[in-house]
Amino acid sequence: MKSYRKEIWFNTPHRRDFINITGDVVQCLAESGIKEGMCLVNAMHITASVFINDDESGLHQDFETWLEKLAPEKPYSQYHHNTGEDNADAHLKRTIMGREVVVAVTNGKLDFGPWEQIFYGEFDGRRKKRALVKIIGD
């Protein structure tokens, strides 16, 4: 069995962003040479997420609206965590959206259903961030 590991780095210009990283993961899979196995992609930051969904701008706005209702950024004083930081909402949003995804690899391709794409969700950005791609198989 082979193993491949790579970190994908981002500069997020906004506090919250959804970045389609499917192409980056496909490139990692090609570099790995693995044809059958599993691909894990996870956020390397406690205020970020990796998830699978449709790449449609209306849906992304719906995520933003929904997450803001569940864990509003402001007022900062509503959170116990915000004692010197202002990112408690980002921790909660990450928990809701999830830390990682695992995708089967079949015949050298990510085994997706229709419309599925991999996204990095950033909830406390405006600085350099990263995701881990780990692929195992033959």
GROMACS .gro file of C-alpha atoms in nm:
model
  138
    1MET     CA    1   0.000   0.000   0.000
    2LYS     CA    2   0.119   0.351  -0.085
    3SER     CA    3   0.070   0.669   0.114
    4TYR     CA    4   0.074   1.032  -0.006
    5ARG     CA    5   0.058   1.354   0.199
    6LYS     CA    6   0.044   1.717   0.090
    7GLU     CA    7  -0.066   2.044   0.247
    8ILE     CA    8  -0.265   2.288   0.034
    9TRP     CA    9  -0.215   2.652   0.139
   10PHE     CA   10  -0.459   2.944   0.098
   11ASN     CA   11  -0.465   3.316   0.158
   12THR     CA   12  -0.821   3.405   0.247
   13PRO     CA   13  -0.898   3.772   0.186
   14HIS     CA   14  -1.224   3.768   0.387
   15ARG     CA   15  -1.319   3.655   0.733
   16ARG     CA   16  -1.545   3.389   0.575
   17ASP     CA   17  -1.485   3.219   0.241
   18PHE     CA   18  -1.583   2.899   0.062
   19ILE     CA   19  -1.300   2.785  -0.165
   20ASN     CA   20  -1.347   2.505  -0.417
   21ILE     CA   21  -1.038   2.285  -0.374
   22THR     CA   22  -1.151   1.995  -0.592
   23GLY     CA   23  -0.889   2.072  -0.859
   24ASP     CA   24  -0.613   2.081  -0.598
   25VAL     CA   25  -0.723   1.742  -0.460
   26VAL     CA   26  -0.747   1.592  -0.811
   27GLN     CA   27  -0.389   1.714  -0.873
   28CYS     CA   28  -0.276   1.550  -0.548
   29LEU     CA   29  -0.440   1.225  -0.655
   30ALA     CA   30  -0.256   1.237  -0.989
   31GLU     CA   31   0.075   1.305  -0.809
   32SER     CA   32   0.014   1.013  -0.572
   33GLY     CA   33  -0.017   0.753  -0.847
   34ILE     CA   34  -0.279   0.575  -0.636
   35LYS     CA   35  -0.557   0.411  -0.839
   36GLU     CA   36  -0.763   0.240  -0.566
   37GLY     CA   37  -0.796   0.364  -0.209
   38MET     CA   38  -0.918   0.651   0.005
   39CYS     CA   39  -0.854   1.024   0.004
   40LEU     CA   40  -0.885   1.224   0.326
   41VAL     CA   41  -0.898   1.603   0.314
   42ASN     CA   42  -0.909   1.793   0.641
   43ALA     CA   43  -0.881   2.148   0.764
   44MET     CA   44  -0.564   2.217   0.963
   45HIS     CA   45  -0.725   2.503   1.156
   46ILE     CA   46  -0.986   2.488   1.432
   47THR     CA   47  -1.190   2.769   1.272
   48ALA     CA   48  -1.210   2.612   0.925
   49SER     CA   49  -1.395   2.325   0.761
   50VAL     CA   50  -1.373   2.087   0.467
   51PHE     CA   51  -1.701   1.964   0.321
   52ILE     CA   52  -1.856   1.825   0.004
   53ASN     CA   53  -2.146   1.992  -0.172
   54ASP     CA   54  -2.255   2.163  -0.492
   55ASP     CA   55  -2.053   2.452  -0.640
   56GLU     CA   56  -2.344   2.693  -0.674
   57SER     CA   57  -2.322   3.054  -0.555
   58GLY     CA   58  -2.679   3.065  -0.427
   59LEU     CA   59  -2.615   2.761  -0.209
   60HIS     CA   60  -2.297   2.919  -0.074
   61GLN     CA   61  -2.493   3.231   0.020
   62ASP     CA   62  -2.754   3.006   0.185
   63PHE     CA   63  -2.475   2.844   0.391
   64GLU     CA   64  -2.352   3.188   0.494
   65THR     CA   65  -2.702   3.301   0.595
   66TRP     CA   66  -2.782   2.977   0.778
   67LEU     CA   67  -2.452   2.966   0.966
   68GLU     CA   68  -2.485   3.331   1.068
   69LYS     CA   69  -2.830   3.256   1.215
   70LEU     CA   70  -2.696   2.957   1.408
   71ALA     CA   71  -2.374   3.122   1.529
   72PRO     CA   72  -2.382   3.498   1.467
   73GLU     CA   73  -2.047   3.673   1.463
   74LYS     CA   74  -2.172   3.968   1.668
   75PRO     CA   75  -2.215   4.077   1.935
   76TYR     CA   76  -1.880   3.935   2.038
   77SER     CA   77  -1.983   3.965   2.403
   78GLN     CA   78  -2.237   3.682   2.365
   79TYR     CA   79  -1.957   3.421   2.371
   80HIS     CA   80  -1.747   3.308   2.667
   81HIS     CA   81  -1.455   3.226   2.432
   82ASN     CA   82  -1.420   3.587   2.318
   83THR     CA   83  -1.188   3.709   2.592
   84GLY     CA   84  -0.921   3.870   2.378
   85GLU     CA   85  -1.035   3.700   2.057
   86ASP     CA   86  -1.341   3.754   1.842
   87ASN     CA   87  -1.372   3.415   1.673
   88ALA     CA   88  -1.600   3.201   1.891
   89ASP     CA   89  -1.858   3.198   1.611
   90ALA     CA   90  -1.592   3.054   1.376
   91HIS     CA   91  -1.531   2.760   1.611
   92LEU     CA   92  -1.903   2.686   1.619
   93LYS     CA   93  -1.942   2.719   1.241
   94ARG     CA   94  -1.655   2.475   1.191
   95THR     CA   95  -1.824   2.222   1.419
   96ILE     CA   96  -2.146   2.249   1.218
   97MET     CA   97  -1.975   2.217   0.876
   98GLY     CA   98  -1.728   1.946   0.977
   99ARG     CA   99  -1.353   1.898   0.991
  100GLU     CA  100  -1.289   1.659   0.701
  101VAL     CA  101  -1.413   1.450   0.413
  102VAL     CA  102  -1.313   1.105   0.294
  103VAL     CA  103  -1.364   1.018  -0.073
  104ALA     CA  104  -1.318   0.676  -0.231
  105VAL     CA  105  -1.063   0.653  -0.510
  106THR     CA  106  -1.164   0.422  -0.796
  107ASN     CA  107  -0.968   0.376  -1.119
  108GLY     CA  108  -0.750   0.676  -1.027
  109LYS     CA  109  -1.043   0.916  -0.986
  110LEU     CA  110  -1.233   1.062  -0.692
  111ASP     CA  111  -1.553   0.859  -0.668
  112PHE     CA  112  -1.805   1.145  -0.659
  113GLY     CA  113  -2.178   1.156  -0.708
  114PRO     CA  114  -2.333   1.412  -0.942
  115TRP     CA  115  -2.239   1.774  -0.866
  116GLU     CA  116  -2.014   1.684  -0.571
  117GLN     CA  117  -1.715   1.912  -0.514
  118ILE     CA  118  -1.475   1.956  -0.220
  119PHE     CA  119  -1.470   2.292  -0.039
  120TYR     CA  120  -1.253   2.456   0.221
  121GLY     CA  121  -1.478   2.667   0.445
  122GLU     CA  122  -1.296   2.948   0.623
  123PHE     CA  123  -1.470   3.120   0.916
  124ASP     CA  124  -1.186   3.329   1.065
  125GLY     CA  125  -0.967   3.419   0.769
  126ARG     CA  126  -0.766   3.712   0.639
  127ARG     CA  127  -0.444   3.518   0.679
  128LYS     CA  128  -0.261   3.211   0.548
  129LYS     CA  129  -0.444   2.879   0.609
  130ARG     CA  130  -0.404   2.516   0.500
  131ALA     CA  131  -0.573   2.184   0.441
  132LEU     CA  132  -0.418   1.838   0.448
  133VAL     CA  133  -0.462   1.583   0.170
  134LYS     CA  134  -0.376   1.225   0.270
  135ILE     CA  135  -0.425   0.946   0.016
  136ILE     CA  136  -0.371   0.578   0.087
  137GLY     CA  137  -0.411   0.278  -0.140
  138ASP     CA  138  -0.255   0.097  -0.432
   0.00000   0.00000   0.00000
